[in-house]
Amino acid sequence: MDFGFSEEQDLLRAQVRKFLEDQCPLEQVRQIAAGDEGYCPRLWGQLAELGWLGLTLPEEFGGLGLSWVDLVVILEETGRSLFPSPLLSTLLAATVIDQHGTAEQRQRWLPALIDGSSIATVALLDEQDYLVPQAIQLQGAAGDGGYRLSGEKRFVQDATAADLFLVAFRTGPGDDDLGLALVPRQAQGVSVADTEGWDRTKRSGVLTLDAVQVDADQLLGAAMLGAPAIASIIDYGALAVSAEAIGVCEGILNLTSQYALDREQFGSPIGRYQGVKHPLAEIYVDIECMKSLVYYAAWALEAQPDDAPAAIAKAKAYAAERTCNAGVAGVQLHGAIGYTDEYDMQLFMKRSKWSRATYGDEDFHYDRVAGYGGI
Amino acid sequence: MDFGFSEEQDLLRAQVRKFLEDQCPLEQVRQIAAGDEGYCPRLWGQLAELGWLGLTLPEEFGGLGLSWVDLVVILEETGRSLFPSPLLSTLLAATVIDQHGTAEQRQRWLPALIDGSSIATVALLDEQDYLVPQAIQLQGAAGDGGYRLSGEKRFVQDATAADLFLVAFRTGPGDDDLGLALVPRQAQGVSVADTEGWDRTKRSGVLTLDAVQVDADQLLGAAMLGAPAIASIIDYGALAVSAEAIGVCEGILNLTSQYALDREQFGSPIGRYQGVKHPLAEIYVDIECMKSLVYYAAWALEAQPDDAPAAIAKAKAYAAERTCNAGVAGVQLHGAIGYTDEYDMQLFMKRSKWSRATYGDEDFHYDRVAGYGGI
Amino acid sequence: MDFDFTEKEQAFRAEVKQFIADNLPPPEQRGEDFEKHWHAKLIEKKWIGFSWPKEYGGGGGTLIEQFILKEEMSKALAPDLGSDFMGLTWVGPALIRHGTEEQKKEFLPDLLNCRSSWCTGYSEPDVGSDLGSLKLRAVRDGDDYVINGSKIWTTRAHVARYIFLTVRTNPEAQSRYSGISVLLTPMNTPGIEVRPIVNIVGQHHFNQVFFTDVRVPVSARLGAEGEGWKVVMGALANERSGISESTGMERHLEKLKELARNSQKGGKPALQDAEVRRKLARFETQISAMRLNGLRNLTKQIKGAQPSSETSVNKLLRGILEIPMADLAMSLLGNEASGMGEWQFDALNFHGTVIGGGSPNIQRNIIAERVLGLPKD
Amino acid sequence: MDFDFTEKEQAFRAEVKQFIADNLPPPEQRGEDFEKHWHAKLIEKKWIGFSWPKEYGGGGGTLIEQFILKEEMSKALAPDLGSDFMGLTWVGPALIRHGTEEQKKEFLPDLLNCRSSWCTGYSEPDVGSDLGSLKLRAVRDGDDYVINGSKIWTTRAHVARYIFLTVRTNPEAQSRYSGISVLLTPMNTPGIEVRPIVNIVGQHHFNQVFFTDVRVPVSARLGAEGEGWKVVMGALANERSGISESTGMERHLEKLKELARNSQKGGKPALQDAEVRRKLARFETQISAMRLNGLRNLTKQIKGAQPSSETSVNKLLRGILEIPMADLAMSLLGNEASGMGEWQFDALNFHGTVIGGGSPNIQRNIIAERVLGLPKD
């Protein structure tokens, strides 16, 4: 029993924090967010060099072979600094390829994703915005020894940055009829459009497939993987967003506590008022709880896989609800200045709303918790 | 458009408040609550003399022929003083007799209920604790030109004080098969037991009917009145409890504001802390809203009957939820002393919980509001 | 107690409804010139400044009629009554109470004819919205005041022709609330500089306004010197019932219900979800209470009571309601909540409207201190 | 990071489970003498004072083993570990750290053998639970202290044989926290009077204790004169992880789920109600977080960190959770909520437990001031 980070993990955190503070302070975040690409290729290259893109991936492909607990350390820091990049998408896609891909597929894609030369993302949802494998509608018609895919994928994270999409599709109505296709950006019939959102540090888009031919070797794992594999992607995504959300809340707490100390009214800092103090104390409590829930879920993912879905559902439910609350409280405690574009609080608040919605909000995950808890 | 009380109503309020302050301060409330009867027959006689028992009943039977808006004035004050008496039960029963009774039934009972010589109550719920006419289960078997009733009625307000029960029963599965029987306490087969509750200023009990014979002239209105008549009793009850709840919240606000002014910490009253101030401000806001909703509902009951059920559902939903909240906040703001028997706050807190549950809590009424609001 | 309207009031409501039916196209059909024509018609009906006295060009309407007019306009999703919200809300009533004949002649007709454009200068950097703490200094110099300092969060300062400017003329006054005066100041006066402040949703409404040796003639002062507090507080007496808080929320709730009707939750229609239903019912109940609170306040005003902190109740309720209403909308939108639609806009923008009239905490302080008599912190 | 237990720890858990299976009947079958026999067995196992050093008669268990022991006992609905909660929680650890050999010999064996009965005197009238403000005066007179004043909210003072009494020995000390001493005082000392305080549910736990010229020998002082603050603060160092907060809540949640399974809402099974389901799921999530918070704190302690304000997090969570959990129970009970069952009792009684460890607002202040560094109000 040891519910703490190792010295190596503490070092990793310090390294990541320093890198992001030096290389991507909030002015830089704003610049990247204002650009078309949504990320900085130069910094992306540095991430690859530092080994972070392959943190959890096997050493044989250039990865570091570390655990999801290590990854959480990085994600807390990218959340804290609102670092805009397709890190989360690429890590998810790479994880899925590593887990389910054939030897050839892993060899073909993992080195490129780890060395930063390729960016990948997962395309799950289409018409129905309901985050379960059963809601996936896109049909793959058998043909030419593979499948032909037509339709639209919505809410594809980092769609415009990616050159590889893991596209979920089905060949029939059953849970076993679900598969993932490896579709390169440049394949015939693929087009991508950015979806404008309030949080420009997180990009999302629509992927349109117009009779895209998927050959047999592009079917991930050379088989229809079925609903459980798809569900696990949602779990990975929910956990990753929750880990970033810890950092987002810490950013909100730091910014707002500092404001409460600096800003004076009637000759003393507004931080002395309980109306300011108490909401800040609650954000602190929420961060502590989010850390506990996320760290445990990340550990369980590898060490107690049976317990992982429930643990992740709890982590994301809590993170969704309370990060959103922290964003609202943070703006309100700042008063008018929190409502301005030039002050940084708004960046965190917008991210808090993104964190709530992405990979399932609290209602979605509390419904899952209820199910797992025998309720 | 005049959303205010008349001078007469203001006078009535002043009169009721003075009467209760003089005759039944909280020490007296505690004494009555500790007794077996649950009310003070001497004070009950005075209420009758003052005309309040017949406030809304026709003058031909000794009543004052006033409106529910006038009644609300009285109920706010009985709530504020936690006055323990079967007033609410008797008024409800009398109202129902007045509305649905035959000429003989009205003549037989209303004068006695108005002059205080008789106390009545309504017995609606039996096995299933679900406050809709459809949940009433007690069966009346036709016989001897009337009905024979056997079973148990639960949650009968002021059961031990009453000498007349309006017992809801059914003769078949339909909404039209519901009726009310006028059952005197001394009828053969009737027995009554007190149910102990935390709020001893409000009594409730179980009425057991063992083959009680109900003759044709004891069937209220000489007909099976059907579900709508029963539903309207629930509405009357919900409105009356909501009106008393306004007073309960005012009692909580007064007691707690005074404590916040009197109690000092570090040399100044704790009322200066926002942690104390803000919850008190919210109780004030809730009282204002409860007043608006209750007054309008009371007016609508007579002037806009179509709008009354929705208006009452809103009033009771709000009152249930927020009175309960005020009770919790009131105790917490007092600290340890609020948790003692000797300090009066606990009396109000217990009443707040009674106010929530009786005649439907917020979930029950919000579900109704949703239905009326086309949700 | 009587919620019925008189025959005259009912007739007036019918007239308003008919006018709307005849003149107001639905929002999506309103062209570019629509507001101009619409305002011209309102001017003709004297429905702009409708409750102002007739002698000053107002409509002479009663408070109840004004309520009816606003309620029907709101229901029909009509634009504001008049093009100069600030001028009509703050400046006009203050002019009628405190203005000299010259000032009234100069400013009132433009206000009523949609030719004016005012901003109001209250908040200042570092002192927040507490008028008692304002610092902007105006020093008497002959027939002029010379103004130095800055105002912030000044809505529309970049397009307004005049500013209703609160300044401190006597820093030695005994109370923090005396020594304040109001100056009716043209925005093109030399020495005034406007710095735009872009808000969270990328809009430019706010500004910081800098004053450097700005000279304003003494004749521009509204009311007596040092009595600015009274001028400002009296300005809103005309509309203090808090009704305006509830009509907007009613519209908002209708939209939210519509969204819920067309949304899914957990793969099923959202309206089958008990929690969604109760949340909507709770909003509906709270908004009903707001509307009725407004009518109770209106009744008090009609009976001659001076309104005091009543509006704080509805302001606080609005502040408490807007965020969770937007929040429910966001949850109904699912993944789309990260996009840029109307609801997403609201969810961000409410942060501004919540702060606008004083944050919820400020309303709570007002109620606790002014109504409940608790000590200041 | 590793949530697995060592083989030794797993063996210990198995031992505890076996012991429970062999010795602990279900609650409804526990007779009058049950606790006596149960405690005798615990004493034999050295599971009372399990983490105390062996040299003082403790069990010498590790923090993790103690956690396992408590967790299993809680799951099995076992009574407290020992009959003298106050003595074991506060007095024992303080004695071990600060007691003289005589004091240890006099008091520790009784504590471990369930023959002691302590109360603790912290709170005073008018100063609340802030130890820094305590006023109860003890004046040195030869080899005695003479005590005058009063303590309040003293749980079990009417049955305790001793009071762990905090007094002010030096009113002129520089800091509010120095000048305090702890006296181990027999309750039958002349001059001590106990006034019962009945609580909201009619129980007598609390008392006010009056001290009139009460003489206590200097040898009854625990620790150095004026160092009482350190003695008290150190006393709880053994159990500061906040785990005890979560185990109780876990039991409570199980009961609540059971109630929900057997309840109706709106004429349908309550578990079909989306809001009820989500409320339960939210409680479950928050309680999981509490448990994990406790384990994280435990890890910090094992690694040697001095625990500070960590427990405030779980204390605050418990305070925030208990009321809504009771509230959901009351709503599931419908009309029965006005009766006198277990849940109704809890719904009232939680008001006391919430206040017990310092109200939620006090925990918020502690976190804001000690962790976030915000200024005192």
mmCIF file of N, CA and C in Angstrom, chain B residues 3-75:
data_model
loop_
_atom_site.group_PDB
_atom_site.id
_atom_site.type_symbol
_atom_site.label_atom_id
_atom_site.label_comp_id
_atom_site.label_asym_id
_atom_site.label_seq_id
_atom_site.Cartn_x
_atom_site.Cartn_y
_atom_site.Cartn_z
ATOM 1 N N PHE B 3 -51.562 43.274 -5.459
ATOM 2 C CA PHE B 3 -50.943 42.119 -4.830
ATOM 3 C C PHE B 3 -50.495 42.512 -3.422
ATOM 4 N N GLY B 4 -51.476 42.854 -2.608
ATOM 5 C CA GLY B 4 -51.164 43.209 -1.236
ATOM 6 C C GLY B 4 -52.351 42.877 -0.372
ATOM 7 N N PHE B 5 -52.159 42.966 0.943
ATOM 8 C CA PHE B 5 -53.268 42.685 1.850
ATOM 9 C C PHE B 5 -54.087 43.946 2.100
ATOM 10 N N SER B 6 -55.355 43.725 2.385
ATOM 11 C CA SER B 6 -56.227 44.849 2.722
ATOM 12 C C SER B 6 -55.948 45.284 4.157
ATOM 13 N N GLU B 7 -56.491 46.431 4.510
ATOM 14 C CA GLU B 7 -56.329 46.901 5.896
ATOM 15 C C GLU B 7 -56.926 45.899 6.871
ATOM 16 N N GLU B 8 -58.061 45.335 6.503
ATOM 17 C CA GLU B 8 -58.714 44.362 7.388
ATOM 18 C C GLU B 8 -57.799 43.154 7.596
ATOM 19 N N GLN B 9 -57.169 42.756 6.516
ATOM 20 C CA GLN B 9 -56.275 41.601 6.632
ATOM 21 C C GLN B 9 -55.060 41.927 7.502
ATOM 22 N N ASP B 10 -54.552 43.136 7.347
ATOM 23 C CA ASP B 10 -53.438 43.544 8.208
ATOM 24 C C ASP B 10 -53.860 43.552 9.678
ATOM 25 N N LEU B 11 -55.093 44.011 9.921
ATOM 26 C CA LEU B 11 -55.605 44.022 11.291
ATOM 27 C C LEU B 11 -55.751 42.604 11.829
ATOM 28 N N LEU B 12 -56.289 41.738 10.979
ATOM 29 C CA LEU B 12 -56.450 40.342 11.379
ATOM 30 C C LEU B 12 -55.095 39.754 11.777
ATOM 31 N N ARG B 13 -54.082 40.032 10.953
ATOM 32 C CA ARG B 13 -52.751 39.513 11.255
ATOM 33 C C ARG B 13 -52.270 40.025 12.613
ATOM 34 N N ALA B 14 -52.431 41.309 12.830
ATOM 35 C CA ALA B 14 -51.972 41.884 14.096
ATOM 36 C C ALA B 14 -52.697 41.229 15.270
ATOM 37 N N GLN B 15 -53.984 40.984 15.074
ATOM 38 C CA GLN B 15 -54.795 40.394 16.140
ATOM 39 C C GLN B 15 -54.321 38.959 16.439
ATOM 40 N N VAL B 16 -54.135 38.191 15.380
ATOM 41 C CA VAL B 16 -53.702 36.802 15.559
ATOM 42 C C VAL B 16 -52.316 36.763 16.212
ATOM 43 N N ARG B 17 -51.430 37.623 15.713
ATOM 44 C CA ARG B 17 -50.070 37.596 16.260
ATOM 45 C C ARG B 17 -50.077 37.934 17.746
ATOM 46 N N LYS B 18 -50.856 38.968 18.101
ATOM 47 C CA LYS B 18 -50.903 39.368 19.507
ATOM 48 C C LYS B 18 -51.491 38.241 20.357
ATOM 49 N N PHE B 19 -52.564 37.646 19.856
ATOM 50 C CA PHE B 19 -53.200 36.561 20.596
ATOM 51 C C PHE B 19 -52.202 35.428 20.869
ATOM 52 N N LEU B 20 -51.483 35.043 19.828
ATOM 53 C CA LEU B 20 -50.563 33.905 19.978
ATOM 54 C C LEU B 20 -49.358 34.275 20.843
ATOM 55 N N GLU B 21 -48.870 35.498 20.686
ATOM 56 C CA GLU B 21 -47.745 35.917 21.529
ATOM 57 C C GLU B 21 -48.151 35.940 23.002
ATOM 58 N N ASP B 22 -49.352 36.425 23.248
ATOM 59 C CA ASP B 22 -49.822 36.512 24.640
ATOM 60 C C ASP B 22 -50.180 35.141 25.200
ATOM 61 N N GLN B 23 -50.942 34.388 24.426
ATOM 62 C CA GLN B 23 -51.561 33.175 24.951
ATOM 63 C C GLN B 23 -50.698 31.928 24.748
ATOM 64 N N CYS B 24 -49.849 31.956 23.752
ATOM 65 C CA CYS B 24 -49.111 30.724 23.474
ATOM 66 C C CYS B 24 -47.668 30.993 23.052
ATOM 67 N N PRO B 25 -46.899 31.627 23.947
ATOM 68 C CA PRO B 25 -45.470 31.781 23.652
ATOM 69 C C PRO B 25 -44.793 30.405 23.647
ATOM 70 N N LEU B 26 -43.532 30.373 23.293
ATOM 71 C CA LEU B 26 -42.897 29.077 23.064
ATOM 72 C C LEU B 26 -42.843 28.183 24.312
ATOM 73 N N GLU B 27 -42.792 28.783 25.503
ATOM 74 C CA GLU B 27 -42.833 27.924 26.706
ATOM 75 C C GLU B 27 -44.153 27.144 26.739
ATOM 76 N N GLN B 28 -45.223 27.858 26.368
ATOM 77 C CA GLN B 28 -46.539 27.227 26.352
ATOM 78 C C GLN B 28 -46.599 26.161 25.246
ATOM 79 N N VAL B 29 -45.985 26.469 24.107
ATOM 80 C CA VAL B 29 -45.928 25.497 23.007
ATOM 81 C C VAL B 29 -45.262 24.208 23.495
ATOM 82 N N ARG B 30 -44.160 24.361 24.222
ATOM 83 C CA ARG B 30 -43.453 23.190 24.738
ATOM 84 C C ARG B 30 -44.343 22.392 25.688
ATOM 85 N N GLN B 31 -45.089 23.096 26.529
ATOM 86 C CA GLN B 31 -45.976 22.389 27.458
ATOM 87 C C GLN B 31 -47.039 21.586 26.731
ATOM 88 N N ILE B 32 -47.655 22.234 25.741
ATOM 89 C CA ILE B 32 -48.704 21.531 24.990
ATOM 90 C C ILE B 32 -48.089 20.330 24.266
ATOM 91 N N ALA B 33 -46.893 20.564 23.695
ATOM 92 C CA ALA B 33 -46.242 19.489 22.946
ATOM 93 C C ALA B 33 -45.901 18.312 23.846
ATOM 94 N N ALA B 34 -45.653 18.590 25.118
ATOM 95 C CA ALA B 34 -45.298 17.510 26.038
ATOM 96 C C ALA B 34 -46.526 16.746 26.527
ATOM 97 N N GLY B 35 -47.707 17.315 26.326
ATOM 98 C CA GLY B 35 -48.933 16.695 26.824
ATOM 99 C C GLY B 35 -49.475 15.620 25.903
ATOM 100 N N ASP B 36 -50.460 14.891 26.414
ATOM 101 C CA ASP B 36 -51.049 13.808 25.628
ATOM 102 C C ASP B 36 -51.962 14.314 24.522
ATOM 103 N N GLU B 37 -52.688 15.382 24.835
ATOM 104 C CA GLU B 37 -53.717 15.804 23.892
ATOM 105 C C GLU B 37 -53.150 16.440 22.619
ATOM 106 N N GLY B 38 -52.024 17.114 22.770
ATOM 107 C CA GLY B 38 -51.424 17.760 21.615
ATOM 108 C C GLY B 38 -52.005 19.125 21.309
ATOM 109 N N TYR B 39 -52.991 19.547 22.081
ATOM 110 C CA TYR B 39 -53.509 20.910 21.926
ATOM 111 C C TYR B 39 -54.102 21.334 23.257
ATOM 112 N N CYS B 40 -54.444 22.615 23.347
ATOM 113 C CA CYS B 40 -54.982 23.153 24.591
ATOM 114 C C CYS B 40 -56.459 23.480 24.386
ATOM 115 N N PRO B 41 -57.362 22.701 25.004
ATOM 116 C CA PRO B 41 -58.794 22.908 24.781
ATOM 117 C C PRO B 41 -59.232 24.336 25.127
ATOM 118 N N ARG B 42 -58.593 24.928 26.122
ATOM 119 C CA ARG B 42 -58.974 26.299 26.489
ATOM 120 C C ARG B 42 -58.686 27.258 25.325
ATOM 121 N N LEU B 43 -57.476 27.145 24.759
ATOM 122 C CA LEU B 43 -57.136 28.022 23.635
ATOM 123 C C LEU B 43 -58.008 27.714 22.421
ATOM 124 N N TRP B 44 -58.316 26.456 22.259
ATOM 125 C CA TRP B 44 -59.154 26.039 21.130
ATOM 126 C C TRP B 44 -60.513 26.740 21.217
ATOM 127 N N GLY B 45 -61.041 26.801 22.444
ATOM 128 C CA GLY B 45 -62.310 27.496 22.657
ATOM 129 C C GLY B 45 -62.193 28.975 22.300
ATOM 130 N N GLN B 46 -61.031 29.548 22.639
ATOM 131 C CA GLN B 46 -60.849 30.975 22.326
ATOM 132 C C GLN B 46 -60.779 31.204 20.820
ATOM 133 N N LEU B 47 -60.095 30.281 20.106
ATOM 134 C CA LEU B 47 -60.043 30.405 18.641
ATOM 135 C C LEU B 47 -61.456 30.435 18.075
ATOM 136 N N ALA B 48 -62.303 29.549 18.633
ATOM 137 C CA ALA B 48 -63.683 29.481 18.154
ATOM 138 C C ALA B 48 -64.393 30.797 18.423
ATOM 139 N N GLU B 49 -64.223 31.321 19.645
ATOM 140 C CA GLU B 49 -64.879 32.585 19.996
ATOM 141 C C GLU B 49 -64.416 33.715 19.089
ATOM 142 N N LEU B 50 -63.156 33.718 18.749
ATOM 143 C CA LEU B 50 -62.624 34.772 17.873
ATOM 144 C C LEU B 50 -63.098 34.584 16.435
ATOM 145 N N GLY B 51 -63.737 33.470 16.158
ATOM 146 C CA GLY B 51 -64.308 33.254 14.831
ATOM 147 C C GLY B 51 -63.359 32.618 13.848
ATOM 148 N N TRP B 52 -62.112 32.313 14.291
ATOM 149 C CA TRP B 52 -61.105 31.851 13.337
ATOM 150 C C TRP B 52 -61.371 30.446 12.832
ATOM 151 N N LEU B 53 -62.082 29.638 13.630
ATOM 152 C CA LEU B 53 -62.358 28.273 13.158
ATOM 153 C C LEU B 53 -63.332 28.275 11.978
ATOM 154 N N GLY B 54 -64.125 29.336 11.911
ATOM 155 C CA GLY B 54 -65.096 29.406 10.821
ATOM 156 C C GLY B 54 -64.762 30.484 9.808
ATOM 157 N N LEU B 55 -63.501 30.875 9.802
ATOM 158 C CA LEU B 55 -63.093 32.029 8.993
ATOM 159 C C LEU B 55 -63.596 31.959 7.559
ATOM 160 N N THR B 56 -63.391 30.819 6.933
ATOM 161 C CA THR B 56 -63.718 30.718 5.504
ATOM 162 C C THR B 56 -65.062 30.031 5.279
ATOM 163 N N LEU B 57 -65.801 29.767 6.354
ATOM 164 C CA LEU B 57 -67.044 29.001 6.201
ATOM 165 C C LEU B 57 -68.250 29.931 6.179
ATOM 166 N N PRO B 58 -69.363 29.423 5.637
ATOM 167 C CA PRO B 58 -70.522 30.305 5.422
ATOM 168 C C PRO B 58 -71.074 30.876 6.730
ATOM 169 N N GLU B 59 -71.582 32.088 6.611
ATOM 170 C CA GLU B 59 -72.125 32.769 7.786
ATOM 171 C C GLU B 59 -73.339 32.045 8.344
ATOM 172 N N GLU B 60 -74.095 31.368 7.478
ATOM 173 C CA GLU B 60 -75.301 30.685 7.966
ATOM 174 C C GLU B 60 -75.001 29.608 9.001
ATOM 175 N N PHE B 61 -73.756 29.126 9.009
ATOM 176 C CA PHE B 61 -73.402 28.108 10.015
ATOM 177 C C PHE B 61 -72.561 28.703 11.145
ATOM 178 N N GLY B 62 -72.456 30.015 11.146
ATOM 179 C CA GLY B 62 -71.676 30.653 12.197
ATOM 180 C C GLY B 62 -70.291 31.078 11.753
ATOM 181 N N GLY B 63 -69.995 30.878 10.478
ATOM 182 C CA GLY B 63 -68.677 31.260 9.974
ATOM 183 C C GLY B 63 -68.601 32.729 9.609
ATOM 184 N N LEU B 64 -67.431 33.150 9.144
ATOM 185 C CA LEU B 64 -67.235 34.550 8.771
ATOM 186 C C LEU B 64 -67.303 34.759 7.264
ATOM 187 N N GLY B 65 -67.310 33.682 6.508
ATOM 188 C CA GLY B 65 -67.459 33.806 5.057
ATOM 189 C C GLY B 65 -66.306 34.512 4.364
ATOM 190 N N LEU B 66 -65.118 34.444 4.971
ATOM 191 C CA LEU B 66 -63.973 35.112 4.334
ATOM 192 C C LEU B 66 -63.263 34.162 3.367
ATOM 193 N N SER B 67 -62.146 34.618 2.841
ATOM 194 C CA SER B 67 -61.488 33.873 1.753
ATOM 195 C C SER B 67 -60.259 33.116 2.249
ATOM 196 N N TRP B 68 -59.678 32.309 1.354
ATOM 197 C CA TRP B 68 -58.445 31.607 1.674
ATOM 198 C C TRP B 68 -57.277 32.564 1.860
ATOM 199 N N VAL B 69 -57.341 33.717 1.235
ATOM 200 C CA VAL B 69 -56.284 34.698 1.454
ATOM 201 C C VAL B 69 -56.288 35.125 2.920
ATOM 202 N N ASP B 70 -57.488 35.294 3.485
ATOM 203 C CA ASP B 70 -57.576 35.633 4.911
ATOM 204 C C ASP B 70 -57.036 34.493 5.763
ATOM 205 N N LEU B 71 -57.370 33.291 5.348
ATOM 206 C CA LEU B 71 -56.917 32.124 6.108
ATOM 207 C C LEU B 71 -55.391 32.039 6.114
ATOM 208 N N VAL B 72 -54.804 32.373 4.964
ATOM 209 C CA VAL B 72 -53.338 32.357 4.877
ATOM 210 C C VAL B 72 -52.726 33.260 5.947
ATOM 211 N N VAL B 73 -53.367 34.395 6.179
ATOM 212 C CA VAL B 73 -52.864 35.322 7.193
ATOM 213 C C VAL B 73 -52.776 34.623 8.548
ATOM 214 N N ILE B 74 -53.840 33.906 8.901
ATOM 215 C CA ILE B 74 -53.839 33.182 10.179
ATOM 216 C C ILE B 74 -52.766 32.094 10.201
ATOM 217 N N LEU B 75 -52.680 31.347 9.115
ATOM 218 C CA LEU B 75 -51.760 30.213 9.090
ATOM 219 C C LEU B 75 -50.295 30.666 9.142
#
